[in-house]
mmCIF file of C-alpha atoms in Angstrom:
data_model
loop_
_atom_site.group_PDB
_atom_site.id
_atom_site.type_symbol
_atom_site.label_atom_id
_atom_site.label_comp_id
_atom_site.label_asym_id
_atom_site.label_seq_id
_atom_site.Cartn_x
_atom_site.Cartn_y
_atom_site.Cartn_z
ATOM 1 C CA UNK A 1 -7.388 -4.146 22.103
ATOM 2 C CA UNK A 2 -6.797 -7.107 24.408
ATOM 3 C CA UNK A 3 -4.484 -9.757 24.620
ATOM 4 C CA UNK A 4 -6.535 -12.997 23.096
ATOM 5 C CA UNK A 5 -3.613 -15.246 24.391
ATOM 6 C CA UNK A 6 -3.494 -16.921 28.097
ATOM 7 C CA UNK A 7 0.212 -16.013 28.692
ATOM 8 C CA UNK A 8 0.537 -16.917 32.002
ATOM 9 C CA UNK A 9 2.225 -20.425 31.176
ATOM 10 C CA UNK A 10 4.849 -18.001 29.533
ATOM 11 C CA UNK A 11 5.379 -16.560 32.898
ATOM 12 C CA UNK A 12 5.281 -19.102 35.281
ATOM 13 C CA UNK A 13 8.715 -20.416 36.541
ATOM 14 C CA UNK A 14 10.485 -23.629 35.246
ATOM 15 C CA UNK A 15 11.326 -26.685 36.589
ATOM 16 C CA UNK A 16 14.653 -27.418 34.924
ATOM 17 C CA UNK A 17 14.581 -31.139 35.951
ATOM 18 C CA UNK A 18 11.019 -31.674 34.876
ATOM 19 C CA UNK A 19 11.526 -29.622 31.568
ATOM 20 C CA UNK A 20 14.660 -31.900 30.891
ATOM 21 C CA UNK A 21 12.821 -35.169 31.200
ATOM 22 C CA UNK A 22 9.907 -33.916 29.071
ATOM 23 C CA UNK A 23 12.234 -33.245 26.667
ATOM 24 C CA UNK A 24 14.172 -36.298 26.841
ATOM 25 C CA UNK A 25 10.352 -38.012 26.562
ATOM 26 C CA UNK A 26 9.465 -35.481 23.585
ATOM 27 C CA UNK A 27 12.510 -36.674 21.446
ATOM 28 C CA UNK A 28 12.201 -40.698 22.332
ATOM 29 C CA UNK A 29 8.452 -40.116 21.122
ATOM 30 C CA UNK A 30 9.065 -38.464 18.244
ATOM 31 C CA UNK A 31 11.706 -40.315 16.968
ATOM 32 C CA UNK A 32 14.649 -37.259 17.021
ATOM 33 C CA UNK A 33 17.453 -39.295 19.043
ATOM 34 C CA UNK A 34 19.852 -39.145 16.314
ATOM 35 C CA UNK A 35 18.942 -36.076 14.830
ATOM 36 C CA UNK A 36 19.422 -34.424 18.264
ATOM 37 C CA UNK A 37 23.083 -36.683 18.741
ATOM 38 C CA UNK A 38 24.009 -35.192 15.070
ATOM 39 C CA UNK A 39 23.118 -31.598 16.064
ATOM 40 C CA UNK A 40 25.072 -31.166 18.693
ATOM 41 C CA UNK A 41 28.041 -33.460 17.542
ATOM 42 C CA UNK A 42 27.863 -31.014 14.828
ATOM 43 C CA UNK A 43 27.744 -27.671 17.445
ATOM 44 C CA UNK A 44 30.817 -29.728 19.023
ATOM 45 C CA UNK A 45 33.120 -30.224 15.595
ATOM 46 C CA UNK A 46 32.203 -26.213 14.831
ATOM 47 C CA UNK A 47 33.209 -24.953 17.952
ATOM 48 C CA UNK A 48 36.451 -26.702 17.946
ATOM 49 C CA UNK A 49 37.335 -25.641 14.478
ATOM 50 C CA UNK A 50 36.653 -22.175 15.533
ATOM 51 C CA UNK A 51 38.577 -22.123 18.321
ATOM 52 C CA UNK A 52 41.504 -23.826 16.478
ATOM 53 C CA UNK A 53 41.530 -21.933 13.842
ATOM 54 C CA UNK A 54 41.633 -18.849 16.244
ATOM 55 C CA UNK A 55 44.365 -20.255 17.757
ATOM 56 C CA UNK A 56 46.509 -20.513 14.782
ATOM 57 C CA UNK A 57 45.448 -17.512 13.751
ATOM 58 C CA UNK A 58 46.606 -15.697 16.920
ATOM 59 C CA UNK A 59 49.753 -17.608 16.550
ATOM 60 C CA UNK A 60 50.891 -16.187 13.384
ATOM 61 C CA UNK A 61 50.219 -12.566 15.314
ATOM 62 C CA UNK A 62 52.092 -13.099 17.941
ATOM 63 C CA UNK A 63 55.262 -14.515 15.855
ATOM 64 C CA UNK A 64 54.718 -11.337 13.426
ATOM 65 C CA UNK A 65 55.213 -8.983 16.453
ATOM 66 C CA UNK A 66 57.953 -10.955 17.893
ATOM 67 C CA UNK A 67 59.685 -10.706 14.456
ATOM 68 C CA UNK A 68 59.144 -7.181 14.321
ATOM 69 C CA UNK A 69 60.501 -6.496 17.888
ATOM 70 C CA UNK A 70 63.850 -8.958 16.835
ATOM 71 C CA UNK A 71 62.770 -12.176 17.809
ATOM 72 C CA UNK A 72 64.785 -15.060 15.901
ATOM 73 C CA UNK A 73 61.293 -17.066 15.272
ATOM 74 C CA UNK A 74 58.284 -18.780 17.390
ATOM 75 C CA UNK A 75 59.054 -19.941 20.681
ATOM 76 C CA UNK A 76 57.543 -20.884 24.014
ATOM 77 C CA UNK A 77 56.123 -18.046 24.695
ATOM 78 C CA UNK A 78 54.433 -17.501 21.491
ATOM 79 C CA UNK A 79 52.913 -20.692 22.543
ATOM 80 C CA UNK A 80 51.318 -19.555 25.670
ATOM 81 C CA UNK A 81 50.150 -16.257 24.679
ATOM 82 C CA UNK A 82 48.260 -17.788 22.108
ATOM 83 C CA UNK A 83 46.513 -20.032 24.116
ATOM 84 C CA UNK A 84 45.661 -16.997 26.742
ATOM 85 C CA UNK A 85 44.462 -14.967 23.707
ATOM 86 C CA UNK A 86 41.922 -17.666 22.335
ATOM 87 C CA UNK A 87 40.830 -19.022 26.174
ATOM 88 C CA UNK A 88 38.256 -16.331 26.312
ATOM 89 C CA UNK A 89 36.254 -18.055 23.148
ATOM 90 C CA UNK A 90 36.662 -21.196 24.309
ATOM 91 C CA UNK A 91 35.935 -20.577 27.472
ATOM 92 C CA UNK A 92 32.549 -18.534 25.611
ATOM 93 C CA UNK A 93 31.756 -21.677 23.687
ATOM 94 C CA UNK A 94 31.739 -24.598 25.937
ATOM 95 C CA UNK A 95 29.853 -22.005 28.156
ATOM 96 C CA UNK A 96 27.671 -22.043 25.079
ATOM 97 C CA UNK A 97 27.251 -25.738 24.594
ATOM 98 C CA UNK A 98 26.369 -26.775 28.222
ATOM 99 C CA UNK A 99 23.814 -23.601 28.265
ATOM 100 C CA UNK A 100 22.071 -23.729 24.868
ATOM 101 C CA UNK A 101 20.637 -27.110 25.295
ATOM 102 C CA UNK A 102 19.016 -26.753 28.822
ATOM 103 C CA UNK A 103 17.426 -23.292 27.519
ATOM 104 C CA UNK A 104 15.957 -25.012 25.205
ATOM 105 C CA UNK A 105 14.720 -27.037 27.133
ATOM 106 C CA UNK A 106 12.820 -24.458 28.925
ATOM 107 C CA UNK A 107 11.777 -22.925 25.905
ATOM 108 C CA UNK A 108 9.974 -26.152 24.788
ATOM 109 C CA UNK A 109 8.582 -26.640 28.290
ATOM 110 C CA UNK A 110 6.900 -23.162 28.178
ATOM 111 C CA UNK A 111 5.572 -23.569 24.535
ATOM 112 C CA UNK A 112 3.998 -26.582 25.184
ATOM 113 C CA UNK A 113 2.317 -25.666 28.389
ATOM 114 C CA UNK A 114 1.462 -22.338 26.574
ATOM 115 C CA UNK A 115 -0.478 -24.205 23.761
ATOM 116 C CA UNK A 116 -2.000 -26.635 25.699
ATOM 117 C CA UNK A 117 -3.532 -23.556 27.991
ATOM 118 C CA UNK A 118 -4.757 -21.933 24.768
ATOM 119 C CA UNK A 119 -6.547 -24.712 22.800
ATOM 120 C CA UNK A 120 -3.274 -24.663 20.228
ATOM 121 C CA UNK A 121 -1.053 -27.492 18.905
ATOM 122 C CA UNK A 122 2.631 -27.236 19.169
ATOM 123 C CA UNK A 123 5.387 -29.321 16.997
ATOM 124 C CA UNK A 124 9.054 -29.022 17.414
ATOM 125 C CA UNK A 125 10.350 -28.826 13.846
ATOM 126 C CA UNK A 126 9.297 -29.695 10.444
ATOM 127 C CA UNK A 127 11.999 -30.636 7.662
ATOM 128 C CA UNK A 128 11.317 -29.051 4.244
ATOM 129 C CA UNK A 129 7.898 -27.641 5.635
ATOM 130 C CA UNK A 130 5.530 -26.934 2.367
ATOM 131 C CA UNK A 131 3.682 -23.518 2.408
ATOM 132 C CA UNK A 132 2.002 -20.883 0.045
ATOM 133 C CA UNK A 133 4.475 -18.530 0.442
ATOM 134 C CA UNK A 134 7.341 -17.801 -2.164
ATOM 135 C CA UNK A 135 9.469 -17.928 1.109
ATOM 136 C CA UNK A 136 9.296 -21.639 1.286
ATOM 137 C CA UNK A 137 10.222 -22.546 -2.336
ATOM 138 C CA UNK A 138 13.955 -21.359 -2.167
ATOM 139 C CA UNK A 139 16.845 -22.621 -0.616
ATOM 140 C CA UNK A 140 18.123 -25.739 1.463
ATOM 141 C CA UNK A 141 18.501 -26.993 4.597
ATOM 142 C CA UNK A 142 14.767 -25.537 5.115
ATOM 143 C CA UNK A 143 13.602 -26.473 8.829
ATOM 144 C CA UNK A 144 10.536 -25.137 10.451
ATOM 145 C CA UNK A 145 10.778 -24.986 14.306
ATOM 146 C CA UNK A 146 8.199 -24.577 17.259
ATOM 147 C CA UNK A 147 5.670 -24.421 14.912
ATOM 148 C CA UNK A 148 1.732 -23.268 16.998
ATOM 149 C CA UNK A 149 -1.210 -23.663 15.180
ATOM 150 C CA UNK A 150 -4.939 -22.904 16.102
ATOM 151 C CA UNK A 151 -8.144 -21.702 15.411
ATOM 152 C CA UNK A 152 -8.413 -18.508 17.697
ATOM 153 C CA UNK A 153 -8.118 -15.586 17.053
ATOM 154 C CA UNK A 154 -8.448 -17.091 13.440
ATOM 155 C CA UNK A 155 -7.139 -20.021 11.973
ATOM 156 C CA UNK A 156 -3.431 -19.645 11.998
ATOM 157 C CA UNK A 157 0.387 -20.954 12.336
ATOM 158 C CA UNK A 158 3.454 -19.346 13.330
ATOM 159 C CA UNK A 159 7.078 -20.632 13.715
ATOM 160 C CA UNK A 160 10.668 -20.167 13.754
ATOM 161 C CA UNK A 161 12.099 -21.081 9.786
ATOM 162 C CA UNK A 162 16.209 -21.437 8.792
ATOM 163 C CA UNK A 163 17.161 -21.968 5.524
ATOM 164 C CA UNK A 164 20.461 -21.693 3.465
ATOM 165 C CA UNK A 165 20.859 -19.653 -0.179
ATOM 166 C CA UNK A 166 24.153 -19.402 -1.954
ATOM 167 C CA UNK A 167 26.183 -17.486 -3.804
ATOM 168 C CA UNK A 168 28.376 -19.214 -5.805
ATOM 169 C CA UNK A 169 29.831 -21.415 -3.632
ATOM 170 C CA UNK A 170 29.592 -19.272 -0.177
ATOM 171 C CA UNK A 171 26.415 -20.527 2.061
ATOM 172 C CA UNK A 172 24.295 -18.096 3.559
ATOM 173 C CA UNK A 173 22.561 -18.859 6.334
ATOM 174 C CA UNK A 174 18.880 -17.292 6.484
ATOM 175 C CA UNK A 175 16.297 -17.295 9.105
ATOM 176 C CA UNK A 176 12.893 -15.813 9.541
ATOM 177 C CA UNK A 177 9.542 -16.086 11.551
ATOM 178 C CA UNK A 178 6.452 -16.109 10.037
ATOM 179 C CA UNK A 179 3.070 -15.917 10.460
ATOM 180 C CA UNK A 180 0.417 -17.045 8.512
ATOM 181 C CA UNK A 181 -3.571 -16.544 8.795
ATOM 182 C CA UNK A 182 -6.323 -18.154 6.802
ATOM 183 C CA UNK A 183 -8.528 -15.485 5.251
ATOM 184 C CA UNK A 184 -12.004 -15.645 5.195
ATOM 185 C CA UNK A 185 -12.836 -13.278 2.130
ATOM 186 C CA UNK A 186 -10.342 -13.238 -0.428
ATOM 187 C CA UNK A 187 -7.441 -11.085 -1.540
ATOM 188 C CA UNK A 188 -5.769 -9.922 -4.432
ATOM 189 C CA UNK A 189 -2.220 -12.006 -4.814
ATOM 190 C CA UNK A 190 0.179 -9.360 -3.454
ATOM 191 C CA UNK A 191 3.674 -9.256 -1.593
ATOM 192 C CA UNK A 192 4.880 -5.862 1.079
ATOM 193 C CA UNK A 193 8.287 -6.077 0.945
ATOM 194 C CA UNK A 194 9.659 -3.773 4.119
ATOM 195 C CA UNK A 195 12.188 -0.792 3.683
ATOM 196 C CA UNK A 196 12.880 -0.366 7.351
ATOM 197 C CA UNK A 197 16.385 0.420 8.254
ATOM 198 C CA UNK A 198 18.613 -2.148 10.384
ATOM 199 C CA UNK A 199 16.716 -5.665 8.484
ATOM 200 C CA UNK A 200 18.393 -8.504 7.487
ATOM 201 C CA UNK A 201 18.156 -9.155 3.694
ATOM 202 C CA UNK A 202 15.205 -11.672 2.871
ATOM 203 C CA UNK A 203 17.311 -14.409 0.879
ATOM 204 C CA UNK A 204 13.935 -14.327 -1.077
ATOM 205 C CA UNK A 205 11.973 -12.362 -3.811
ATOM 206 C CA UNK A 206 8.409 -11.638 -5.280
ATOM 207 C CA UNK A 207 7.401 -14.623 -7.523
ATOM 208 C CA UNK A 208 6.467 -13.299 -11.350
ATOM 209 C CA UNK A 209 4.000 -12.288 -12.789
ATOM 210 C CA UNK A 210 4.206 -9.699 -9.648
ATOM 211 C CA UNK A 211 6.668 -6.588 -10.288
ATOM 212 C CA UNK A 212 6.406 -3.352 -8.384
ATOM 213 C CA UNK A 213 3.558 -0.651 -8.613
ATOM 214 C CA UNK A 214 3.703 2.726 -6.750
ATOM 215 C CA UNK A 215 1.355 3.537 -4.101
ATOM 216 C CA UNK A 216 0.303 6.719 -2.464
ATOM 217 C CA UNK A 217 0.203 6.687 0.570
ATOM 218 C CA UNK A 218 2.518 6.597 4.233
ATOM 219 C CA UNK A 219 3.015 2.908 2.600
ATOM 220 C CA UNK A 220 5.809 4.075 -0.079
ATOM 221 C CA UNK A 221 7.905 5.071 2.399
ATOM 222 C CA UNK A 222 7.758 1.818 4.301
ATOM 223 C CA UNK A 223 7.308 -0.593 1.811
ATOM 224 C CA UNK A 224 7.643 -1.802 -1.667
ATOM 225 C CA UNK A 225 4.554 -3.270 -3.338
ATOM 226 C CA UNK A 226 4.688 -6.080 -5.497
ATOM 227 C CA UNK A 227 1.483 -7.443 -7.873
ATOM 228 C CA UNK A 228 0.632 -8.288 -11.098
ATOM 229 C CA UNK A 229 -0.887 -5.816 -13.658
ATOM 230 C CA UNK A 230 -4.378 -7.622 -13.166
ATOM 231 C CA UNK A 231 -4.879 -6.928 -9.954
ATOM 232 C CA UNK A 232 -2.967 -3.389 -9.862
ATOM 233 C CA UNK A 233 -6.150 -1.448 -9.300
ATOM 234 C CA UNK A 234 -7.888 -4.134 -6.312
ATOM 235 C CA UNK A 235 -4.330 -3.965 -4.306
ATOM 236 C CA UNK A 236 -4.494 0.267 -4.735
ATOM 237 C CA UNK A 237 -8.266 0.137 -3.297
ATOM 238 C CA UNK A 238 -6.917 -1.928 -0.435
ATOM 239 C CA UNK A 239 -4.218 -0.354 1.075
ATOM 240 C CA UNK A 240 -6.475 2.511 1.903
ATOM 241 C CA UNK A 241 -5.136 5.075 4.720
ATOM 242 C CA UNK A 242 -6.696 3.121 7.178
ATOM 243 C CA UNK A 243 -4.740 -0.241 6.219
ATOM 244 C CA UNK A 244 -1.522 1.715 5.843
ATOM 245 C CA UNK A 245 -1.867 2.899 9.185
ATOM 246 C CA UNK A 246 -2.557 -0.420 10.770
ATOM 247 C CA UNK A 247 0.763 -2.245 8.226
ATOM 248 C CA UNK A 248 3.057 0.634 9.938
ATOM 249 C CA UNK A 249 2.014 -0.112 13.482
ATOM 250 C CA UNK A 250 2.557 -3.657 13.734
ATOM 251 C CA UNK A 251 4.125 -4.835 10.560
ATOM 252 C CA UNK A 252 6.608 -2.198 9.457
ATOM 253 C CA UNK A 253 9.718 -4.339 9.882
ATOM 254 C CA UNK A 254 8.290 -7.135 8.254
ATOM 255 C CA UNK A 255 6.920 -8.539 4.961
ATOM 256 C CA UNK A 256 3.821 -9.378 3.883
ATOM 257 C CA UNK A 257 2.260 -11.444 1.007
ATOM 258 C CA UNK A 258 -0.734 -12.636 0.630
ATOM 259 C CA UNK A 259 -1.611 -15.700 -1.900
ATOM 260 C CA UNK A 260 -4.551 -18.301 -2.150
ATOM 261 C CA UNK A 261 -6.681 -18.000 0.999
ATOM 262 C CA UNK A 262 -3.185 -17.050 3.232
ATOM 263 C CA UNK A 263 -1.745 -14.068 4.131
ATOM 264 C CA UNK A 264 1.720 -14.422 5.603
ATOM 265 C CA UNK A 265 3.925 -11.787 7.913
ATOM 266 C CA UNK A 266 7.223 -12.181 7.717
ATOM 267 C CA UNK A 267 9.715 -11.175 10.009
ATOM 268 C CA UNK A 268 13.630 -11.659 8.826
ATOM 269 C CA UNK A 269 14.591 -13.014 11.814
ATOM 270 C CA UNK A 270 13.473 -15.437 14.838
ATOM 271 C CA UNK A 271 11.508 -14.008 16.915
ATOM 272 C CA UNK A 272 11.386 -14.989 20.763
ATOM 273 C CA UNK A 273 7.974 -16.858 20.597
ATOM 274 C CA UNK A 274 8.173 -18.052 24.912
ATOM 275 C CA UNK A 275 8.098 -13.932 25.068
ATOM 276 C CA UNK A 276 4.401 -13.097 25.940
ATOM 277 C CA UNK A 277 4.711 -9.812 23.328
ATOM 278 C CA UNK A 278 5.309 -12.382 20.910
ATOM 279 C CA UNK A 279 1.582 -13.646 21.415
ATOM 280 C CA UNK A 280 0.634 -10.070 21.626
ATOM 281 C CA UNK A 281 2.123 -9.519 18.123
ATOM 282 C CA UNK A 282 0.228 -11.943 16.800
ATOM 283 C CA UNK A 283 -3.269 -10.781 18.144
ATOM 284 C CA UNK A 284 -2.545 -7.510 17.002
ATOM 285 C CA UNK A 285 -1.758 -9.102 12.894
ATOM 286 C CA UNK A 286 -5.051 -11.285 13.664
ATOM 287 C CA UNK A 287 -6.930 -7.765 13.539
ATOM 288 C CA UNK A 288 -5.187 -6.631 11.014
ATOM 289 C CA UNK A 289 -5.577 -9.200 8.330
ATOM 290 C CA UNK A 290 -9.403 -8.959 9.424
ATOM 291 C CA UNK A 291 -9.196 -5.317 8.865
ATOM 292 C CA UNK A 292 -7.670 -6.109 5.248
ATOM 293 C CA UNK A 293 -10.640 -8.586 4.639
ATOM 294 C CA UNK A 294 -13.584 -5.223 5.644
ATOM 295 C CA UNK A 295 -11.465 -3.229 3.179
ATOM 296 C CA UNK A 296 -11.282 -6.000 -0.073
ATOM 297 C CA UNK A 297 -14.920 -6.214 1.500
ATOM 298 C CA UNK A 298 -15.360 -2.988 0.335
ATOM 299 C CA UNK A 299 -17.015 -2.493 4.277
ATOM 300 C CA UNK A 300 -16.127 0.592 6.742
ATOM 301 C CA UNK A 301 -13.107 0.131 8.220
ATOM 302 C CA UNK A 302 -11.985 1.958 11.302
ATOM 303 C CA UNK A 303 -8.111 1.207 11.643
ATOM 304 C CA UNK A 304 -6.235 -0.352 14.317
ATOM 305 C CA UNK A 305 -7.090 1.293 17.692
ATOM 306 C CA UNK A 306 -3.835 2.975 18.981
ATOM 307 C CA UNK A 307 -2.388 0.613 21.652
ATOM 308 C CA UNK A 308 -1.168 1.280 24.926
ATOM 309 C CA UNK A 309 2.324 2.863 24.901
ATOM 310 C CA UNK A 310 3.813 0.173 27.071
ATOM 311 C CA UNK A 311 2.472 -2.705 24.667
ATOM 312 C CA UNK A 312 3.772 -0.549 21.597
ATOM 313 C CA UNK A 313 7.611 -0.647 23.766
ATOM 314 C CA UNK A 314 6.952 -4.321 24.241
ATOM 315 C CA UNK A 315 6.553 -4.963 20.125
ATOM 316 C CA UNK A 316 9.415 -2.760 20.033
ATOM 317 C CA UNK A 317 11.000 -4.541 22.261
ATOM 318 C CA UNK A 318 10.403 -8.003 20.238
ATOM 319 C CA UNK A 319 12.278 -6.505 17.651
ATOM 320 C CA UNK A 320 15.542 -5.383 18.794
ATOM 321 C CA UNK A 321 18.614 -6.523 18.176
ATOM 322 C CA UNK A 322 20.372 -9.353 20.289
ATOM 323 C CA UNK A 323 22.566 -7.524 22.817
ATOM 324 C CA UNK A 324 25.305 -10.353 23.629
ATOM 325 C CA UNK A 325 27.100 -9.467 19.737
ATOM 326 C CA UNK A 326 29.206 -6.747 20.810
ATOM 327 C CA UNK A 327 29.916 -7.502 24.144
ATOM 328 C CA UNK A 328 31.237 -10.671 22.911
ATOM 329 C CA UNK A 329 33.606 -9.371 20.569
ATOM 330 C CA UNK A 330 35.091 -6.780 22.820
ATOM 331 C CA UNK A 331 35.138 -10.157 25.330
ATOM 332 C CA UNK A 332 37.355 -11.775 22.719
ATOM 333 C CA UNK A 333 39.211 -8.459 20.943
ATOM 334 C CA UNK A 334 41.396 -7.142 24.345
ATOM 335 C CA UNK A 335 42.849 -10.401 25.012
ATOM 336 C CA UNK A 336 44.103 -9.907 21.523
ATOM 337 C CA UNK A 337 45.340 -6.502 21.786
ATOM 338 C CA UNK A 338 46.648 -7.942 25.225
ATOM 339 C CA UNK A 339 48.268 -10.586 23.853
ATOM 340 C CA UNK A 340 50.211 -8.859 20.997
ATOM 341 C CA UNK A 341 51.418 -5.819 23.761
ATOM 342 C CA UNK A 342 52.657 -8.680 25.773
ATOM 343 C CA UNK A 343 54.811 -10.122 23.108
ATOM 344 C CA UNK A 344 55.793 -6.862 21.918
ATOM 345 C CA UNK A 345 57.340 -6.156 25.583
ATOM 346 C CA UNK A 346 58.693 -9.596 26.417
ATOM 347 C CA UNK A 347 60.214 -9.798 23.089
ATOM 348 C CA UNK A 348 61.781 -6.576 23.592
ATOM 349 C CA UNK A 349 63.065 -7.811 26.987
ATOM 350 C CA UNK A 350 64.254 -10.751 26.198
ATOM 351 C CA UNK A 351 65.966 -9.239 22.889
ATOM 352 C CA UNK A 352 67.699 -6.718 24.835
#
């Protein structure tokens, strides 16, 4: 199978200059000034909460050892060590702050030279976008970003997509990628809800009158299969061997529901879309919604041609988990344990 995407605007280097004034000319034209000033006052009031709060929090540490080691209450020192404990996240967030914006600046840059090289519109963000998909009719604070549409390989859109749910009165921040392809032939109404291991929870369930049928198949092990009683039988006949193949090669950590004349993929997180296997990804689920059309088509269908190993590690790849977490918070937990051995010993010195 071959790449249907030119992705060499994807590879090409970056300007920064020129990427920042297109974007400074993308947000006059589209009217986002304010928006854009609210964001990132809003980044700004976050981080310094966090890094207050920290600080207290480290604060109250520190005097706990120092009691513990005979201090007579908070002094000086407790002062300082606090600081020196939270300076590494602060230090991590302004970092942060001055970064984030000029890589997304890049990240537009590419996108839109991407799309323009492939015949494909690009948007920045959509408020409160309004799909097909049960996805899109939950929630608040729904925003659609980098949203690329097109007619080739079919007609299609994918994009970036953040929404909050609650519970009780805790917000939970959600965010996905989707992708979503106009059918040809249609389907039977039916949602693949993924069981693979490591997945963020999807914030979201199968609309009624769906509720879950067993299939036979390698499917029941990766999925669970959601559709009403009418169309039991149809959805059966569809996911033939074939199909389940193709759904475990390049869909397994994702779900999948198809309604009206749409069939959207679903991944529960965003997805690097300026990666080149990201556009590989999606020429990959172009053939395999066509394959699912052949099968409801009741035509032969011949699976999804094994592809090279190195594109299968790149997909892989697409997937993983960000790698910064843990280094950060080993970053931020020895100054901690630092900290607190520091006042343990100076208290002890000074205490006698």
């Amino acid at each position: 199978m071959t790449v249907t995407f030119d992705d060499t605007e994807l590879r090409a280097p970056v300007e920064p200059a020129l990427a920042r004034q297109e974007s400074r000319e993308r947000v006059d034209r589209e009217g986002r000034q304010f928006g854009v000033a609210l964001g990132s006052g809003w980044i700004v009031f976050q981080s310094v909460v966090l890094v207050v709060g920290a600080g207290v929090l480290a604060a109250l540490a520190v005097v706990a050892v120092q009691f513990m080691f005979g201090a007579d209450g908070a002094d000086l020192t407790t002062v300082v060590l606090a600081v020196l404990m939270v300076l590494p996240l602060a230090v991590a967030r302004i970092r942060s702050h001055l970064r984030g914006p000029r890589d997304r600046e890049v990240e537009e840059f590419r996108l839109a030279r991407f799309t323009a090289a492939n015949g494909l519109t690009y948007r920045t963000g959509e408020l409160d976008p309004e799909r097909s998909a049960a996805l899109f009719g939950i929630g608040t604070s729904r925003i659609a970003s980098d949203i690329v549409a097109g007619p080739s390989p079919r007609p299609f859109e994918a994009a970036n997509y953040s929404f909050d749910t609650w519970v009780a009165r805790a917000r939970m921040p959600r965010v996905a990628n989707y992708v979503a392809f106009e059918l040809h032939s249609p389907l039977p109404a039916m949602t693949l809800v993924t069981k693979a291991t490591g997945v963020a929870a999807s914030g979201w369930e199968p609309t009624a009158p769906q509720e879950r049928v067993q299939i036979d198949g390698e499917v029941a092990s990766r999925f669970e299969v959601f559709t009403s009683r009418a169309t039991e039988e149809p959805v059966r006949h569809l996911l033939s061997p074939d199909v389940q193949a193709a759904l475990t090669a390049v869909a397994e950590r994702c779900d999948i529901e198809a309604v009206g004349d749409r069939v959207y993929v679903i991944a529960r997180r965003h997805l690097p879309m300026t990666e080149p296997a990201y556009w590989e990804w999606v020429a990959d689920l172009a053939y395999l919604v066509a394959l699912l059309e052949a099968r409801g088509r009741a035509e032969q269908t011949t699976g999804l041609a094994a592809s090279e190993p190195a594109r299968a590690t790149r997909r892989e790849a697409l997937f993983a988990a960000p790698k910064g977490g843990r280094a950060a918070a080993v970053g931020c937990l020895v100054p901690l344990l630092v900290g607190l051995a520091a006042a343990a010993l100076i208290t002890k010195i000074s205490t006698g």
